[in-house]
Amino acid sequence: MRTTNSLRNFNVRDKGAAIWSGWNRLQRTSFGIAMILLAGALPFAGNYSFSNFLNTPISNFADVLIYPVGMFVLMSLGLNIVVGKSGMLDLGYVAFFAIGAYTMAICGKWTHLNTWEILPLGIAFAMIAGVLLGIPTLRLRGDYLAIVTMGFGEIVRITALNTQKIGGPNGMANVPNPPSIHTPLGVLDFNIMTPNSFYWFVLVLILLTIWMIRRLSVRRPGRAWEAIRQDEDAAELMGVPTLKYKIWSFTLGAGVGGAAGVVYASKTLYISPDAFTFNISVLILSCVVFGGIGNIWGVVLGGVFLAYLPERIRFISNARQLVFGLTLVIIMNFRPDGILPRKKREKLSSPAIETGAK
């Protein structure tokens, strides 16, 4: 009996996770609703006396919340499906972001479709690109997969750069804004003067992505991803169709990136190949690693921090990259698993087991 009881005792590294696990369903739901309401009210924080602290040197707080903060969080969640859940290194994630953005620009200018009708198309085209890339390349692992995905990201950017029909190096301007939405609380206008509407739109996409990831994580795909991340060979020997579930994660992550691209193009009204460089892929991957690979809330926190910090210290000009890099080095030395790492449980040593082993 002593041995059985000792097996039930775990050392939870993260105290926050221990507190969360002790709450009942009502407490968790109440806390979640409170956090959503707090996130929804963030754009109004720039209206108070501390707005000078929140605003960046070139943008107000509400605009920064959309891009880069909101976009980085959304894309980080999508990349976390690939890197955090399945353990695959993707260095070309910006390609799906670009596909969604160009889908919005092309369909918005050349057809009569509006943003809400183009959004599913942007997601679908990005997912199709994920399948087409995944089928021949996801048999690779590690560095080889990273090199192939990095090449794919550059192929998409260079293709857009050399295709004159979509603007070439000049990009595409006059991308239409989303049409207004009538709600019980009023009309939501989407234009350059109403950034709050775009922020709430991005927030809804983030919440839907979190919901999707959490639902899949406790079902067969999530268990398969976990097995693949731990040991792909062992998972395959146990009968897990690894290629199938790797394509699943790659495709779902690509769809999230495509959705972010559609929102980005409809907000900025102008896109060009220079907005989809390799640096964006590195920054999004940094958000995932910095926040905590595999932890949804850690990834969200990492996206917020790494998106907001460079904008906030822009007043120090070129030296901001040095400060940004130094901050990453210092924090990652103290928290090598990320700010909020995956919850790891380790069995406590049991005298009974140790005695039996001897």
mmCIF file of C-alpha atoms in Angstrom:
data_model
loop_
_atom_site.group_PDB
_atom_site.id
_atom_site.type_symbol
_atom_site.label_atom_id
_atom_site.label_comp_id
_atom_site.label_asym_id
_atom_site.label_seq_id
_atom_site.Cartn_x
_atom_site.Cartn_y
_atom_site.Cartn_z
ATOM 1 C CA MET A 1 0.000 0.000 0.000
ATOM 2 C CA ARG A 2 2.869 2.333 0.831
ATOM 3 C CA THR A 3 4.327 1.806 -2.620
ATOM 4 C CA THR A 4 0.968 2.425 -4.314
ATOM 5 C CA ASN A 5 0.407 5.669 -2.408
ATOM 6 C CA SER A 6 3.899 6.885 -3.205
ATOM 7 C CA LEU A 7 3.274 6.416 -6.935
ATOM 8 C CA ARG A 8 0.397 8.878 -6.682
ATOM 9 C CA ASN A 9 2.593 11.649 -5.333
ATOM 10 C CA PHE A 10 4.104 13.942 -7.949
ATOM 11 C CA ASN A 11 6.424 16.878 -7.761
ATOM 12 C CA VAL A 12 4.792 19.648 -9.803
ATOM 13 C CA ARG A 13 7.475 22.134 -10.778
ATOM 14 C CA ASP A 14 5.155 24.982 -11.572
ATOM 15 C CA LYS A 15 3.316 26.241 -8.477
ATOM 16 C CA GLY A 16 0.782 27.993 -10.675
ATOM 17 C CA ALA A 17 -0.133 24.659 -12.246
ATOM 18 C CA ALA A 18 -0.522 23.176 -8.770
ATOM 19 C CA ILE A 19 -2.948 25.922 -7.775
ATOM 20 C CA TRP A 20 -4.861 25.527 -11.042
ATOM 21 C CA SER A 21 -5.166 21.761 -10.557
ATOM 22 C CA GLY A 22 -6.678 22.354 -7.112
ATOM 23 C CA TRP A 23 -9.526 24.482 -8.444
ATOM 24 C CA ASN A 24 -12.917 23.058 -9.274
ATOM 25 C CA ARG A 25 -14.688 23.533 -12.626
ATOM 26 C CA LEU A 26 -16.582 26.643 -11.497
ATOM 27 C CA GLN A 27 -13.425 28.370 -10.290
ATOM 28 C CA ARG A 28 -11.578 27.584 -13.514
ATOM 29 C CA THR A 29 -14.482 28.793 -15.663
ATOM 30 C CA SER A 30 -14.814 32.018 -13.660
ATOM 31 C CA PHE A 31 -11.104 32.699 -13.931
ATOM 32 C CA GLY A 32 -11.147 32.031 -17.669
ATOM 33 C CA ILE A 33 -14.072 34.391 -18.249
ATOM 34 C CA ALA A 34 -12.370 37.082 -16.154
ATOM 35 C CA MET A 35 -9.176 36.766 -18.202
ATOM 36 C CA ILE A 36 -11.118 36.995 -21.481
ATOM 37 C CA LEU A 37 -12.919 40.134 -20.290
ATOM 38 C CA LEU A 38 -9.609 41.618 -19.159
ATOM 39 C CA ALA A 39 -8.032 40.862 -22.533
ATOM 40 C CA GLY A 40 -11.031 42.397 -24.304
ATOM 41 C CA ALA A 41 -10.666 45.583 -22.272
ATOM 42 C CA LEU A 42 -6.945 46.033 -22.992
ATOM 43 C CA PRO A 43 -7.428 48.548 -25.857
ATOM 44 C CA PHE A 44 -9.041 50.975 -23.405
ATOM 45 C CA ALA A 45 -5.906 50.978 -21.222
ATOM 46 C CA GLY A 46 -4.369 53.536 -23.571
ATOM 47 C CA ASN A 47 -7.019 56.077 -22.587
ATOM 48 C CA TYR A 48 -5.802 56.495 -19.011
ATOM 49 C CA SER A 49 -2.981 58.403 -17.396
ATOM 50 C CA PHE A 50 -0.451 55.585 -17.859
ATOM 51 C CA SER A 51 -1.036 55.534 -21.634
ATOM 52 C CA ASN A 52 2.320 57.273 -22.202
ATOM 53 C CA PHE A 53 4.006 54.255 -20.676
ATOM 54 C CA LEU A 54 2.028 51.777 -22.797
ATOM 55 C CA ASN A 55 2.295 53.626 -26.115
ATOM 56 C CA THR A 56 5.339 52.926 -28.244
ATOM 57 C CA PRO A 57 7.446 55.683 -29.864
ATOM 58 C CA ILE A 58 5.753 55.275 -33.270
ATOM 59 C CA SER A 59 2.336 53.729 -32.469
ATOM 60 C CA ASN A 60 -0.347 53.937 -29.834
ATOM 61 C CA PHE A 61 -1.114 51.001 -27.595
ATOM 62 C CA ALA A 62 -4.271 49.889 -29.441
ATOM 63 C CA ASP A 63 -2.427 49.600 -32.772
ATOM 64 C CA VAL A 64 0.455 47.648 -31.233
ATOM 65 C CA LEU A 65 -2.037 45.226 -29.705
ATOM 66 C CA ILE A 66 -3.109 44.192 -33.221
ATOM 67 C CA TYR A 67 0.290 44.038 -34.873
ATOM 68 C CA PRO A 68 2.688 42.794 -33.758
ATOM 69 C CA VAL A 69 1.240 41.555 -30.440
ATOM 70 C CA GLY A 70 -2.016 39.961 -31.595
ATOM 71 C CA MET A 71 -0.542 38.591 -34.813
ATOM 72 C CA PHE A 72 2.497 37.145 -33.029
ATOM 73 C CA VAL A 73 0.348 35.442 -30.401
ATOM 74 C CA LEU A 74 -1.949 33.954 -33.048
ATOM 75 C CA MET A 75 0.920 32.704 -35.214
ATOM 76 C CA SER A 76 2.816 31.414 -32.177
ATOM 77 C CA LEU A 77 -0.183 29.304 -31.216
ATOM 78 C CA GLY A 78 -0.301 27.906 -34.738
ATOM 79 C CA LEU A 79 3.419 27.129 -34.785
ATOM 80 C CA ASN A 80 3.134 25.578 -31.326
ATOM 81 C CA ILE A 81 0.931 22.857 -32.825
ATOM 82 C CA VAL A 82 3.853 21.879 -35.051
ATOM 83 C CA VAL A 83 6.810 22.511 -32.749
ATOM 84 C CA GLY A 84 5.334 22.113 -29.278
ATOM 85 C CA LYS A 85 2.816 19.343 -29.818
ATOM 86 C CA SER A 86 4.483 17.242 -32.511
ATOM 87 C CA GLY A 87 8.128 18.146 -31.956
ATOM 88 C CA MET A 88 8.840 19.170 -35.568
ATOM 89 C CA LEU A 89 11.085 22.160 -36.273
ATOM 90 C CA ASP A 90 9.481 24.508 -38.819
ATOM 91 C CA LEU A 91 11.587 27.464 -39.960
ATOM 92 C CA GLY A 92 9.313 28.511 -42.814
ATOM 93 C CA TYR A 93 6.107 29.318 -40.980
ATOM 94 C CA VAL A 94 6.011 32.819 -42.444
ATOM 95 C CA ALA A 95 5.112 31.232 -45.811
ATOM 96 C CA PHE A 96 1.592 30.400 -44.583
ATOM 97 C CA PHE A 97 1.266 33.914 -43.199
ATOM 98 C CA ALA A 98 2.171 35.256 -46.652
ATOM 99 C CA ILE A 99 -0.259 32.924 -48.430
ATOM 100 C CA GLY A 100 -3.134 34.160 -46.274
ATOM 101 C CA ALA A 101 -2.156 37.798 -46.798
ATOM 102 C CA TYR A 102 -1.846 37.491 -50.581
ATOM 103 C CA THR A 103 -5.131 35.575 -50.749
ATOM 104 C CA MET A 104 -6.798 38.504 -49.006
ATOM 105 C CA ALA A 105 -5.136 41.065 -51.274
ATOM 106 C CA ILE A 106 -5.848 39.236 -54.547
ATOM 107 C CA CYS A 107 -9.437 38.238 -53.782
ATOM 108 C CA GLY A 108 -10.206 41.579 -52.146
ATOM 109 C CA LYS A 109 -9.036 43.565 -55.179
ATOM 110 C CA TRP A 110 -10.013 41.298 -58.069
ATOM 111 C CA THR A 111 -13.312 39.866 -56.829
ATOM 112 C CA HIS A 112 -16.414 41.121 -55.024
ATOM 113 C CA LEU A 113 -15.731 38.983 -51.956
ATOM 114 C CA ASN A 114 -15.336 40.690 -48.587
ATOM 115 C CA THR A 115 -12.963 39.782 -45.771
ATOM 116 C CA TRP A 116 -15.384 37.435 -44.020
ATOM 117 C CA GLU A 117 -15.802 35.453 -47.244
ATOM 118 C CA ILE A 118 -12.084 35.508 -48.020
ATOM 119 C CA LEU A 119 -11.034 34.363 -44.544
ATOM 120 C CA PRO A 120 -12.045 30.687 -45.125
ATOM 121 C CA LEU A 121 -10.259 30.819 -48.500
ATOM 122 C CA GLY A 122 -7.063 32.125 -46.916
ATOM 123 C CA ILE A 123 -7.193 29.360 -44.303
ATOM 124 C CA ALA A 124 -7.952 26.724 -46.955
ATOM 125 C CA PHE A 125 -5.132 27.788 -49.304
ATOM 126 C CA ALA A 126 -2.647 27.834 -46.427
ATOM 127 C CA MET A 127 -3.779 24.363 -45.336
ATOM 128 C CA ILE A 128 -3.485 23.053 -48.893
ATOM 129 C CA ALA A 129 0.052 24.444 -49.024
ATOM 130 C CA GLY A 130 0.744 22.702 -45.725
ATOM 131 C CA VAL A 131 -0.453 19.373 -47.138
ATOM 132 C CA LEU A 132 1.521 19.788 -50.365
ATOM 133 C CA LEU A 133 4.657 20.598 -48.403
ATOM 134 C CA GLY A 134 4.042 18.028 -45.689
ATOM 135 C CA ILE A 135 3.431 14.901 -47.760
ATOM 136 C CA PRO A 136 6.912 14.773 -49.354
ATOM 137 C CA THR A 137 8.918 16.416 -46.553
ATOM 138 C CA LEU A 138 7.521 15.235 -43.219
ATOM 139 C CA ARG A 139 9.339 11.934 -43.615
ATOM 140 C CA LEU A 140 12.435 13.996 -42.807
ATOM 141 C CA ARG A 141 13.392 14.824 -39.234
ATOM 142 C CA GLY A 142 15.394 17.325 -37.256
ATOM 143 C CA ASP A 143 17.738 19.615 -39.118
ATOM 144 C CA TYR A 144 16.743 18.248 -42.520
ATOM 145 C CA LEU A 145 13.095 19.142 -41.974
ATOM 146 C CA ALA A 146 14.107 22.594 -40.700
ATOM 147 C CA ILE A 147 16.170 23.255 -43.842
ATOM 148 C CA VAL A 148 13.342 22.176 -46.163
ATOM 149 C CA THR A 149 10.745 24.332 -44.403
ATOM 150 C CA MET A 150 13.119 27.295 -44.386
ATOM 151 C CA GLY A 151 13.555 26.827 -48.124
ATOM 152 C CA PHE A 152 9.785 26.720 -48.618
ATOM 153 C CA GLY A 153 9.400 30.028 -46.806
ATOM 154 C CA GLU A 154 11.978 31.638 -49.063
ATOM 155 C CA ILE A 155 10.389 30.116 -52.178
ATOM 156 C CA VAL A 156 7.043 31.721 -51.356
ATOM 157 C CA ARG A 157 8.635 35.113 -50.698
ATOM 158 C CA ILE A 158 10.808 35.044 -53.825
ATOM 159 C CA THR A 159 7.853 33.919 -55.941
ATOM 160 C CA ALA A 160 5.843 36.906 -54.727
ATOM 161 C CA LEU A 161 8.874 39.140 -55.297
ATOM 162 C CA ASN A 162 9.193 38.087 -58.947
ATOM 163 C CA THR A 163 5.507 37.874 -59.904
ATOM 164 C CA GLN A 164 4.517 41.190 -61.448
ATOM 165 C CA LYS A 165 0.808 40.311 -61.572
ATOM 166 C CA ILE A 166 0.683 40.560 -57.791
ATOM 167 C CA GLY A 167 2.873 43.650 -57.590
ATOM 168 C CA GLY A 168 6.311 42.067 -57.489
ATOM 169 C CA PRO A 169 8.673 44.006 -55.196
ATOM 170 C CA ASN A 170 6.179 46.900 -55.025
ATOM 171 C CA GLY A 171 3.570 44.740 -53.321
ATOM 172 C CA MET A 172 -0.188 45.260 -53.431
ATOM 173 C CA ALA A 173 -1.923 48.382 -52.159
ATOM 174 C CA ASN A 174 -5.567 49.336 -51.547
ATOM 175 C CA VAL A 175 -6.467 46.054 -49.873
ATOM 176 C CA PRO A 176 -10.067 46.485 -48.670
ATOM 177 C CA ASN A 177 -11.027 46.640 -45.011
ATOM 178 C CA PRO A 178 -13.564 44.183 -43.605
ATOM 179 C CA PRO A 179 -17.207 45.321 -43.790
ATOM 180 C CA SER A 180 -18.908 46.535 -40.627
ATOM 181 C CA ILE A 181 -20.574 44.101 -38.255
ATOM 182 C CA HIS A 182 -23.842 44.923 -36.486
ATOM 183 C CA THR A 183 -23.921 43.568 -32.938
ATOM 184 C CA PRO A 184 -26.396 44.002 -30.052
ATOM 185 C CA LEU A 185 -23.863 46.373 -28.459
ATOM 186 C CA GLY A 186 -23.453 48.498 -31.576
ATOM 187 C CA VAL A 187 -21.742 48.593 -34.940
ATOM 188 C CA LEU A 188 -18.154 47.431 -35.289
ATOM 189 C CA ASP A 189 -16.401 49.436 -37.990
ATOM 190 C CA PHE A 190 -13.128 48.169 -39.425
ATOM 191 C CA ASN A 191 -10.897 50.993 -40.608
ATOM 192 C CA ILE A 192 -7.708 52.755 -39.659
ATOM 193 C CA MET A 193 -9.558 54.915 -37.123
ATOM 194 C CA THR A 194 -11.084 51.961 -35.233
ATOM 195 C CA PRO A 195 -8.238 49.636 -34.185
ATOM 196 C CA ASN A 196 -10.294 48.196 -31.324
ATOM 197 C CA SER A 197 -12.528 46.302 -33.758
ATOM 198 C CA PHE A 198 -9.524 44.632 -35.357
ATOM 199 C CA TYR A 199 -8.132 43.743 -31.948
ATOM 200 C CA TRP A 200 -11.362 42.041 -30.888
ATOM 201 C CA PHE A 201 -11.426 40.177 -34.187
ATOM 202 C CA VAL A 202 -7.880 38.905 -33.558
ATOM 203 C CA LEU A 203 -8.805 38.050 -29.966
ATOM 204 C CA VAL A 204 -11.704 35.896 -31.189
ATOM 205 C CA LEU A 205 -9.350 34.043 -33.550
ATOM 206 C CA ILE A 206 -6.873 33.507 -30.699
ATOM 207 C CA LEU A 207 -9.595 32.111 -28.425
ATOM 208 C CA LEU A 208 -10.887 29.806 -31.167
ATOM 209 C CA THR A 209 -7.348 28.549 -31.786
ATOM 210 C CA ILE A 210 -6.806 27.891 -28.067
ATOM 211 C CA TRP A 211 -10.132 26.053 -27.899
ATOM 212 C CA MET A 212 -9.200 23.922 -30.920
ATOM 213 C CA ILE A 213 -5.782 23.030 -29.507
ATOM 214 C CA ARG A 214 -7.174 22.118 -26.097
ATOM 215 C CA ARG A 215 -9.918 19.951 -27.570
ATOM 216 C CA LEU A 216 -7.536 18.103 -29.863
ATOM 217 C CA SER A 217 -4.910 17.679 -27.134
ATOM 218 C CA VAL A 218 -7.167 15.421 -25.051
ATOM 219 C CA ARG A 219 -8.273 13.332 -28.014
ATOM 220 C CA ARG A 220 -6.569 10.853 -30.314
ATOM 221 C CA PRO A 221 -4.641 13.485 -32.350
ATOM 222 C CA GLY A 222 -3.237 15.032 -29.197
ATOM 223 C CA ARG A 223 -2.123 11.676 -27.815
ATOM 224 C CA ALA A 224 -0.560 10.793 -31.162
ATOM 225 C CA TRP A 225 1.301 14.133 -31.277
ATOM 226 C CA GLU A 226 2.585 13.560 -27.764
ATOM 227 C CA ALA A 227 3.842 10.099 -28.699
ATOM 228 C CA ILE A 228 5.535 11.449 -31.836
ATOM 229 C CA ARG A 229 7.167 14.257 -29.878
ATOM 230 C CA GLN A 230 8.520 11.874 -27.251
ATOM 231 C CA ASP A 231 9.816 9.173 -29.617
ATOM 232 C CA GLU A 232 8.627 8.893 -33.208
ATOM 233 C CA ASP A 233 10.138 5.441 -33.765
ATOM 234 C CA ALA A 234 8.463 4.016 -30.668
ATOM 235 C CA ALA A 235 5.151 5.605 -31.656
ATOM 236 C CA GLU A 236 5.333 4.032 -35.090
ATOM 237 C CA LEU A 237 6.135 0.626 -33.616
ATOM 238 C CA MET A 238 3.090 0.961 -31.375
ATOM 239 C CA GLY A 239 0.874 1.415 -34.420
ATOM 240 C CA VAL A 240 0.536 5.210 -34.500
ATOM 241 C CA PRO A 241 0.282 6.441 -38.137
ATOM 242 C CA THR A 242 2.967 9.060 -37.574
ATOM 243 C CA LEU A 243 2.965 10.590 -41.062
ATOM 244 C CA LYS A 244 -0.806 11.072 -40.942
ATOM 245 C CA TYR A 245 -0.760 12.916 -37.623
ATOM 246 C CA LYS A 246 2.323 14.939 -38.544
ATOM 247 C CA ILE A 247 0.466 16.175 -41.619
ATOM 248 C CA TRP A 248 -2.509 16.930 -39.374
ATOM 249 C CA SER A 249 -0.431 19.167 -37.119
ATOM 250 C CA PHE A 250 1.368 20.795 -40.032
ATOM 251 C CA THR A 251 -1.924 21.527 -41.807
ATOM 252 C CA LEU A 252 -3.698 22.913 -38.749
ATOM 253 C CA GLY A 253 -0.732 25.125 -37.916
ATOM 254 C CA ALA A 254 -0.673 26.355 -41.501
ATOM 255 C CA GLY A 255 -4.379 27.230 -41.329
ATOM 256 C CA VAL A 256 -3.806 29.411 -38.263
ATOM 257 C CA GLY A 257 -0.964 31.189 -40.072
ATOM 258 C CA GLY A 258 -3.217 31.755 -43.086
ATOM 259 C CA ALA A 259 -5.920 33.296 -40.898
ATOM 260 C CA ALA A 260 -3.349 35.661 -39.392
ATOM 261 C CA GLY A 261 -2.252 36.684 -42.883
ATOM 262 C CA VAL A 262 -5.807 37.548 -43.946
ATOM 263 C CA VAL A 263 -6.303 39.771 -40.897
ATOM 264 C CA TYR A 264 -2.904 41.402 -41.365
ATOM 265 C CA ALA A 265 -3.569 42.337 -45.010
ATOM 266 C CA SER A 266 -7.055 43.688 -44.283
ATOM 267 C CA LYS A 267 -5.689 45.828 -41.452
ATOM 268 C CA THR A 268 -2.564 47.280 -43.094
ATOM 269 C CA LEU A 269 -4.213 47.813 -46.527
ATOM 270 C CA TYR A 270 -0.829 47.115 -48.143
ATOM 271 C CA ILE A 271 1.427 44.090 -48.337
ATOM 272 C CA SER A 272 4.812 43.439 -49.943
ATOM 273 C CA PRO A 273 7.282 40.520 -49.964
ATOM 274 C CA ASP A 274 9.498 42.428 -47.507
ATOM 275 C CA ALA A 275 6.878 41.831 -44.800
ATOM 276 C CA PHE A 276 7.359 38.048 -44.998
ATOM 277 C CA THR A 277 11.058 37.510 -44.455
ATOM 278 C CA PHE A 278 12.826 34.677 -42.673
ATOM 279 C CA ASN A 279 13.201 36.921 -39.614
ATOM 280 C CA ILE A 280 9.460 36.642 -38.957
ATOM 281 C CA SER A 281 9.693 32.835 -38.803
ATOM 282 C CA VAL A 282 12.593 33.114 -36.353
ATOM 283 C CA LEU A 283 10.704 35.580 -34.156
ATOM 284 C CA ILE A 284 7.597 33.381 -34.050
ATOM 285 C CA LEU A 285 9.707 30.346 -33.175
ATOM 286 C CA SER A 286 11.418 32.441 -30.484
ATOM 287 C CA CYS A 287 8.015 33.249 -28.995
ATOM 288 C CA VAL A 288 7.236 29.535 -28.720
ATOM 289 C CA VAL A 289 10.594 28.634 -27.172
ATOM 290 C CA PHE A 290 10.749 31.699 -24.938
ATOM 291 C CA GLY A 291 7.241 31.209 -23.557
ATOM 292 C CA GLY A 292 7.501 27.440 -23.114
ATOM 293 C CA ILE A 293 7.290 24.855 -25.879
ATOM 294 C CA GLY A 294 4.009 22.970 -25.711
ATOM 295 C CA ASN A 295 2.391 25.213 -23.089
ATOM 296 C CA ILE A 296 -0.441 27.270 -24.597
ATOM 297 C CA TRP A 297 -0.341 29.985 -21.954
ATOM 298 C CA GLY A 298 3.434 30.139 -22.052
ATOM 299 C CA VAL A 299 3.332 30.619 -25.816
ATOM 300 C CA VAL A 300 0.772 33.418 -25.404
ATOM 301 C CA LEU A 301 2.972 35.125 -22.823
ATOM 302 C CA GLY A 302 6.055 34.674 -24.986
ATOM 303 C CA GLY A 303 4.270 36.173 -27.983
ATOM 304 C CA VAL A 304 3.135 39.198 -25.998
ATOM 305 C CA PHE A 305 6.575 39.825 -24.514
ATOM 306 C CA LEU A 306 8.658 39.375 -27.666
ATOM 307 C CA ALA A 307 6.226 41.360 -29.803
ATOM 308 C CA TYR A 308 5.795 44.305 -27.428
ATOM 309 C CA LEU A 309 9.334 44.708 -26.078
ATOM 310 C CA PRO A 310 11.087 45.655 -29.369
ATOM 311 C CA GLU A 311 8.337 48.184 -30.145
ATOM 312 C CA ARG A 312 8.479 49.688 -26.663
ATOM 313 C CA ILE A 313 12.259 50.257 -26.752
ATOM 314 C CA ARG A 314 12.310 51.546 -30.319
ATOM 315 C CA PHE A 315 13.377 54.965 -28.967
ATOM 316 C CA ILE A 316 16.932 53.671 -28.517
ATOM 317 C CA SER A 317 17.164 53.096 -32.287
ATOM 318 C CA ASN A 318 19.576 50.409 -33.472
ATOM 319 C CA ALA A 319 20.672 49.538 -29.960
ATOM 320 C CA ARG A 320 17.233 48.057 -29.299
ATOM 321 C CA GLN A 321 18.274 44.845 -31.078
ATOM 322 C CA LEU A 322 21.186 44.530 -28.657
ATOM 323 C CA VAL A 323 18.907 45.092 -25.650
ATOM 324 C CA PHE A 324 16.346 42.677 -27.076
ATOM 325 C CA GLY A 325 18.958 39.968 -27.635
ATOM 326 C CA LEU A 326 20.546 40.513 -24.241
ATOM 327 C CA THR A 327 17.144 40.184 -22.570
ATOM 328 C CA LEU A 328 16.554 36.877 -24.327
ATOM 329 C CA VAL A 329 19.957 35.536 -23.306
ATOM 330 C CA ILE A 330 19.504 36.500 -19.650
ATOM 331 C CA ILE A 331 15.975 35.135 -19.288
ATOM 332 C CA MET A 332 16.705 31.898 -21.157
ATOM 333 C CA ASN A 333 19.669 31.279 -18.871
ATOM 334 C CA PHE A 334 17.430 31.543 -15.813
ATOM 335 C CA ARG A 335 14.463 29.787 -17.464
ATOM 336 C CA PRO A 336 15.890 27.392 -20.066
ATOM 337 C CA ASP A 337 12.523 25.640 -20.481
ATOM 338 C CA GLY A 338 10.707 28.928 -21.091
ATOM 339 C CA ILE A 339 8.809 31.322 -18.857
ATOM 340 C CA LEU A 340 5.932 28.867 -18.428
ATOM 341 C CA PRO A 341 7.283 25.425 -19.357
ATOM 342 C CA ARG A 342 5.189 22.334 -19.908
ATOM 343 C CA LYS A 343 3.982 20.826 -16.660
ATOM 344 C CA LYS A 344 6.438 18.103 -15.771
ATOM 345 C CA ARG A 345 5.600 15.596 -13.092
ATOM 346 C CA GLU A 346 8.231 13.468 -11.515
ATOM 347 C CA LYS A 347 7.627 10.637 -9.128
ATOM 348 C CA LEU A 348 8.972 11.219 -5.654
ATOM 349 C CA SER A 349 11.541 8.744 -4.485
ATOM 350 C CA SER A 350 9.960 5.965 -2.487
ATOM 351 C CA PRO A 351 11.856 4.235 0.321
ATOM 352 C CA ALA A 352 9.887 1.063 -0.374
ATOM 353 C CA ILE A 353 10.839 1.045 -4.022
ATOM 354 C CA GLU A 354 14.475 1.866 -3.248
ATOM 355 C CA THR A 355 14.598 -0.941 -0.707
ATOM 356 C CA GLY A 356 13.081 -3.379 -3.170
ATOM 357 C CA ALA A 357 15.602 -2.348 -5.820
ATOM 358 C CA LYS A 358 18.455 -3.049 -3.470
#
